[in-house]
C-alpha positions as a LaTeX table, in Angstrom:
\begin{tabular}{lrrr}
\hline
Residue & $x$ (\AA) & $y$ (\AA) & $z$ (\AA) \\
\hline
Unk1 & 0.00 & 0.00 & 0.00 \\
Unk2 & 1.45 & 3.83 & $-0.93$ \\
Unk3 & 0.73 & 4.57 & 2.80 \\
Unk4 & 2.84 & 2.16 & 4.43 \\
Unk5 & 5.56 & 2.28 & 1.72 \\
Unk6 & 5.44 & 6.13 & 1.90 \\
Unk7 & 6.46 & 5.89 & 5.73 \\
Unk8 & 9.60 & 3.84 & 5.61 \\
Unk9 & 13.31 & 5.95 & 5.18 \\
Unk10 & 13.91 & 7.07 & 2.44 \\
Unk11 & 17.30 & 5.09 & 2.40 \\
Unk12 & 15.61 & 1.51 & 2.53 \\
Unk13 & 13.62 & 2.14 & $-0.10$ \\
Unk14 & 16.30 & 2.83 & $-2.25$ \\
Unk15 & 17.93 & $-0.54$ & $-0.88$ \\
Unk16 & 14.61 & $-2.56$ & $-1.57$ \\
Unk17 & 12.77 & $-0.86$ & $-4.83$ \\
Unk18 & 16.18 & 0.34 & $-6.56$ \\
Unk19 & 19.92 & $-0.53$ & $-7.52$ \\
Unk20 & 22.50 & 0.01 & $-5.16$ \\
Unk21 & 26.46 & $-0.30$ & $-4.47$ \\
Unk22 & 28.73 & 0.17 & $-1.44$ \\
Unk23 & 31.76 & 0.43 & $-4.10$ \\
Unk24 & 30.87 & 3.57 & $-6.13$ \\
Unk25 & 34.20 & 6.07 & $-6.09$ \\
Unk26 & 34.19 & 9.21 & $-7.82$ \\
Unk27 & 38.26 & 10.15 & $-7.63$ \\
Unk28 & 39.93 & 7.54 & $-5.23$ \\
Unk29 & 42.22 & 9.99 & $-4.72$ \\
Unk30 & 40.11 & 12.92 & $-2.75$ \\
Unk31 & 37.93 & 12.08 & $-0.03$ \\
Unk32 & 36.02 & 15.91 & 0.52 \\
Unk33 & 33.08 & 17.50 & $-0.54$ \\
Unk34 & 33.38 & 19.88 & $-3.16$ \\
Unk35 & 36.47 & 17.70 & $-5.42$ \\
Unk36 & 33.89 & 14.80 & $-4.79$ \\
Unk37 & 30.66 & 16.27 & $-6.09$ \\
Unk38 & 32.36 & 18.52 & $-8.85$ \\
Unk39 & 33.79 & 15.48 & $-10.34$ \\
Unk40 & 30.40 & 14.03 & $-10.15$ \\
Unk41 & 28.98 & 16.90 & $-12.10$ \\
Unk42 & 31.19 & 17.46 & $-14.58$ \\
Unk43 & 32.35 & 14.15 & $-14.81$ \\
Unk44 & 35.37 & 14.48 & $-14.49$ \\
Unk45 & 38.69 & 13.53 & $-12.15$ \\
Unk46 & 40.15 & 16.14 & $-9.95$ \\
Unk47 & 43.34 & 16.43 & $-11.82$ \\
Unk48 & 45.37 & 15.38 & $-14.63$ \\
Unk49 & 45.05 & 16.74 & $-18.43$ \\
Unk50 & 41.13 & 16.07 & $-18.17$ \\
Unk51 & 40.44 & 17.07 & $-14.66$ \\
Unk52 & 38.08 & 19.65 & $-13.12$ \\
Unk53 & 41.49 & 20.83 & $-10.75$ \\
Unk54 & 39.15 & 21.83 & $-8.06$ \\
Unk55 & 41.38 & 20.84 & $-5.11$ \\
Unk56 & 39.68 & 23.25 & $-1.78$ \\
Unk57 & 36.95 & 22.40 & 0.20 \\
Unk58 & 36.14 & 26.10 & 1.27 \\
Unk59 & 33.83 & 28.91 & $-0.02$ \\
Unk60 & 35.56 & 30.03 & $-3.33$ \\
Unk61 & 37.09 & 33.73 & $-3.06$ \\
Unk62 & 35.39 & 36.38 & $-4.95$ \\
Unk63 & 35.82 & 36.18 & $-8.46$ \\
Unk64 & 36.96 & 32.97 & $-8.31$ \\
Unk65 & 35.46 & 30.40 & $-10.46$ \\
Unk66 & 35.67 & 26.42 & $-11.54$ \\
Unk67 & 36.79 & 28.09 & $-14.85$ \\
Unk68 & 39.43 & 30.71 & $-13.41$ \\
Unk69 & 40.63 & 27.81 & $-11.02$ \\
Unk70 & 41.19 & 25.60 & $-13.86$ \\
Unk71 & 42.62 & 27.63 & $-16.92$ \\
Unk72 & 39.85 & 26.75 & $-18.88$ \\
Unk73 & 36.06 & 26.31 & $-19.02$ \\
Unk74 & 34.53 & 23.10 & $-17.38$ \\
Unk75 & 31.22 & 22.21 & $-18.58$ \\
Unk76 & 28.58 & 20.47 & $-16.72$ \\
Unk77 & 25.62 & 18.45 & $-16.44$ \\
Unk78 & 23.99 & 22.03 & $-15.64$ \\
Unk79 & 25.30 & 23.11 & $-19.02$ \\
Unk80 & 24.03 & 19.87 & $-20.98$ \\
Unk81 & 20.12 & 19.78 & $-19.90$ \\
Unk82 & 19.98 & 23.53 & $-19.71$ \\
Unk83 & 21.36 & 23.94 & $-23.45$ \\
Unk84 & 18.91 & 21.46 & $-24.21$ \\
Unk85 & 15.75 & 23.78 & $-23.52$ \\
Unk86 & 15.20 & 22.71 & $-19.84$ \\
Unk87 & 15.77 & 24.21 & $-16.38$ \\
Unk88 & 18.25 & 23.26 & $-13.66$ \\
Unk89 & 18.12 & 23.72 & $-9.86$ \\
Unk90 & 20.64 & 23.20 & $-7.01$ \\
Unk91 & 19.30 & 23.25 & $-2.96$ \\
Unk92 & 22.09 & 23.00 & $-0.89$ \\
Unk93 & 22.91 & 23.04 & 2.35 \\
Unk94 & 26.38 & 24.77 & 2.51 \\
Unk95 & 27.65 & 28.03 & 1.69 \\
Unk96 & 30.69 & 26.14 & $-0.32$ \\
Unk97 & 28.46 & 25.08 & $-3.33$ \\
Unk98 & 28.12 & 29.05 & $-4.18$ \\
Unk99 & 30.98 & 27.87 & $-6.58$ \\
Unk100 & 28.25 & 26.77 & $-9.19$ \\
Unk101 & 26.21 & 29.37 & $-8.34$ \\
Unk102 & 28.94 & 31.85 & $-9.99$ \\
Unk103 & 30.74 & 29.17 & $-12.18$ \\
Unk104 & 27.53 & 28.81 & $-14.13$ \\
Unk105 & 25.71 & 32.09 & $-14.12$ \\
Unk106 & 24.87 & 34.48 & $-16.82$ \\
Unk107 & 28.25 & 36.11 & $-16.55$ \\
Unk108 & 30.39 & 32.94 & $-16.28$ \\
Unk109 & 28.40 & 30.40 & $-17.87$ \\
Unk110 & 29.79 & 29.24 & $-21.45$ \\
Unk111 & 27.43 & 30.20 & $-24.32$ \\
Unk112 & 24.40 & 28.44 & $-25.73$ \\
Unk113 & 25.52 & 26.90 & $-29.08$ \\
Unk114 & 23.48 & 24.06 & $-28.98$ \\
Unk115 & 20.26 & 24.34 & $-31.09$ \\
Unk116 & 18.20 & 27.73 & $-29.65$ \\
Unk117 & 19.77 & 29.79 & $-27.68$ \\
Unk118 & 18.84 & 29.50 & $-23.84$ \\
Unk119 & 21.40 & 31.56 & $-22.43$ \\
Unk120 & 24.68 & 31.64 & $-20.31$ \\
Unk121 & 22.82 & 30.84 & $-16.81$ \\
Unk122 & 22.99 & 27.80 & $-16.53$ \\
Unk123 & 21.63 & 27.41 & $-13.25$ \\
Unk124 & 18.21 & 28.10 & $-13.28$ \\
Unk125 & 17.53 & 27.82 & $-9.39$ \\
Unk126 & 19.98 & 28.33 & $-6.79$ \\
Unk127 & 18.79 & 28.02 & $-3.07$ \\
Unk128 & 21.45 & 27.79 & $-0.02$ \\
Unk129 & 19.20 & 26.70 & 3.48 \\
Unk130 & 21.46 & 25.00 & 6.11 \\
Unk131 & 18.43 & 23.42 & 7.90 \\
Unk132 & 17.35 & 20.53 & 5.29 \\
Unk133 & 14.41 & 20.13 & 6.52 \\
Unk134 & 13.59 & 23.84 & 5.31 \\
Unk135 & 15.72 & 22.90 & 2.35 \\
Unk136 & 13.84 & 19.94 & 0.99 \\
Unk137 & 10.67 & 21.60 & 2.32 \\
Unk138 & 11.58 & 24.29 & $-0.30$ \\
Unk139 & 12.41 & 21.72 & $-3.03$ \\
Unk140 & 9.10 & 19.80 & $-2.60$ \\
Unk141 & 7.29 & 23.91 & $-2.74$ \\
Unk142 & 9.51 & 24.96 & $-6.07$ \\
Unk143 & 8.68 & 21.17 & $-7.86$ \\
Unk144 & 4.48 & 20.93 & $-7.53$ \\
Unk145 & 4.89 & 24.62 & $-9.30$ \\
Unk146 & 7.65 & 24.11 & $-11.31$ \\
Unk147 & 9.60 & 20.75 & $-11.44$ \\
Unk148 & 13.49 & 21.35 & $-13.02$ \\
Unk149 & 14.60 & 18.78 & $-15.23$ \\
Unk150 & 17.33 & 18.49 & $-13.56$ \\
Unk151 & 17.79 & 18.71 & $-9.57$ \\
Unk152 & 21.19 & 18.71 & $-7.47$ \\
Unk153 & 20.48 & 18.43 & $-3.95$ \\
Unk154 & 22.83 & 17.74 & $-0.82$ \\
Unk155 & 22.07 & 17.43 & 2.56 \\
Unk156 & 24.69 & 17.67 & 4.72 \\
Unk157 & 23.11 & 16.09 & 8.34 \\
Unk158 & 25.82 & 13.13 & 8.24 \\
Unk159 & 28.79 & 15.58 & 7.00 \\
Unk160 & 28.27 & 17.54 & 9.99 \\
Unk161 & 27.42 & 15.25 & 12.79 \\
Unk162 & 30.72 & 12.84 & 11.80 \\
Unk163 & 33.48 & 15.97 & 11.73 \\
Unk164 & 31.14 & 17.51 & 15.14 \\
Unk165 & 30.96 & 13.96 & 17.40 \\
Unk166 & 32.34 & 11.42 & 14.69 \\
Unk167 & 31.59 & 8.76 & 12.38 \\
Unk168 & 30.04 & 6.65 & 14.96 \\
Unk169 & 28.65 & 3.48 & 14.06 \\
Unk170 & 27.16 & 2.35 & 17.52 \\
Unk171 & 23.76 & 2.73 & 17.87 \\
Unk172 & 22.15 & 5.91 & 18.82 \\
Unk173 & 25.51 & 7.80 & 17.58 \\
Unk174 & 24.99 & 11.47 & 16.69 \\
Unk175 & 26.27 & 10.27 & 12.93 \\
Unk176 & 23.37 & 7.59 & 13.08 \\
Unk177 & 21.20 & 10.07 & 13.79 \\
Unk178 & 21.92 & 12.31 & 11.24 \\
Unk179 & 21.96 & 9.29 & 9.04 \\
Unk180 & 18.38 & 8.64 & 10.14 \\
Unk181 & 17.40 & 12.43 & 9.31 \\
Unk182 & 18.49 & 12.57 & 5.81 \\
Unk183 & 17.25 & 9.36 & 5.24 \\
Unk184 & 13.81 & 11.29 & 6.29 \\
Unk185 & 14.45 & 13.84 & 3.51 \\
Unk186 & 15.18 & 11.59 & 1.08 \\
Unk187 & 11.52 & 10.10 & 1.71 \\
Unk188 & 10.18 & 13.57 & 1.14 \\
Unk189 & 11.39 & 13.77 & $-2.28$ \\
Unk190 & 10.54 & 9.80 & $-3.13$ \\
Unk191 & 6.94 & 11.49 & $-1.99$ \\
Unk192 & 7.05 & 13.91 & $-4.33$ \\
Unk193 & 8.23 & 12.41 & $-7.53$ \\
Unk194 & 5.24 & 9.46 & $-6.53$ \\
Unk195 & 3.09 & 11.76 & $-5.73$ \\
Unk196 & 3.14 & 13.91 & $-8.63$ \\
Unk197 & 2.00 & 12.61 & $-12.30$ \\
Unk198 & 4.91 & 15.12 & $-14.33$ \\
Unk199 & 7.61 & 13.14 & $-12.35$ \\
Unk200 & 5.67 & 9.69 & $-11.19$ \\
Unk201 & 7.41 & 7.09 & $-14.11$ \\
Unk202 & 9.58 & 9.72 & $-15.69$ \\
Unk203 & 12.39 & 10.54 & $-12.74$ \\
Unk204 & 15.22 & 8.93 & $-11.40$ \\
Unk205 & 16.45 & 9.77 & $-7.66$ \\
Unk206 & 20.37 & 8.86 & $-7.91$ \\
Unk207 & 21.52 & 9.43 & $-4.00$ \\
Unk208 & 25.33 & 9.64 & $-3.54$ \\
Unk209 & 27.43 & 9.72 & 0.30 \\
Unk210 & 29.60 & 12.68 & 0.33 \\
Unk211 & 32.70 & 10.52 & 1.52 \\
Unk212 & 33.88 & 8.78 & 4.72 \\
Unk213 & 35.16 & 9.56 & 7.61 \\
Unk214 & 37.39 & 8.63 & 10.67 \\
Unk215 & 37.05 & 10.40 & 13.99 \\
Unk216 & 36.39 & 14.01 & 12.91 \\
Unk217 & 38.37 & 13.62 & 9.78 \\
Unk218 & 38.01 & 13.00 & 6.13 \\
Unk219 & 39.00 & 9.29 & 5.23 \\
\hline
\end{tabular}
């Protein structure tokens, strides 16, 4: 019944009604946020002739840009379906993403060559919330009025409980916890695609960790 499936975590679902993988790397060689999910969206390694060569895990300086980093422009899956006629959101929950923000807006987005011409801005929506329940809350809002074609979202509950009280796997850890809580807001947004008839059949919810951790430390 879509009552009783609708109340189980998010993360079990996945588990049960999807694919899944404990052995999915993105560059075995970095192990923090923004070098993991840049990679992921540009797909791309972190460096090397074809890499992204976003090393820092911080809020990018003014001015600065995955473009200016690198030498060169870096397209993105943001470029691709936006190109392509359709919109593109991000809802993050820390200030560091802000690098796509201003990597693809209409001043430092790569041209529109592909078919009509939709613009620089590649990045249709951009919303920064650190609480994810208010994030996803958001998210669930923008979609029933608007669905994007294309959605990056990151929650960063686990991120912050590990490197606060550590990547505790005993039960009733702060990490577990968090684990628990995004697993809620993953079920929010498995609501919503079921729920609604544009994305019911014709979306697919591809949830990635961030990376590991041991003590308070990326590993």
């Amino acid at each position: 019944p879509r009552r009783r499936r609708a109340a189980r975590p998010g993360a079990a679902r996945l588990r049960t009604e999807g694919v899944w993988t404990h052995n999915a790397r993105t560059d075995v060689d970095f192990r923090n946020t923004l070098p993991n999910h840049t990679a992921q969206l540009t797909g791309r390694p972190v460096v090397g002739r074809w890499g992204h060569g976003w090393t820092t895990n911080v809020d990018p300086a003014p001015g600065v840009t995955l473009h200016t980093n690198r030498g060169a422009y870096v397209p993105s899956v943001f470029d691709v379906v936006h190109d392509h006629g359709l919109r593109t959101a991000a809802y993050v929950s820390k200030s560091k993403f802000s690098l796509y923000d201003v990597s693809y807006d209409s001043a430092h987005g790569a041209p529109d060559t592909t078919d009509a011409d939709d613009g620089r801005d590649k990045l249709d929506v951009y919303v920064y919330e650190g609480d994810t329940r208010a994030l996803v809350a958001r998210l669930v809002r923008d979609a029933r009025e608007a669905p994007a074609a294309y959605t990056f979202v990151h929650l960063r509950d686990p991120d912050s409980a590990g490197h606060w009280r550590r990547w505790s796997m005993r039960r009733g850890s702060a990490y577990l916890r968090a684990v628990q809580r995004a697993s809620a807001r993953i079920g929010e947004i498995l609501d919503l695609v079921e729920s609604d008839p544009r994305l019911a059949g014709h979306t697919a919810v591809i949830v990635t960790a961030d990376h590991g951790g041991t003590g308070r430390s990326h590993t």
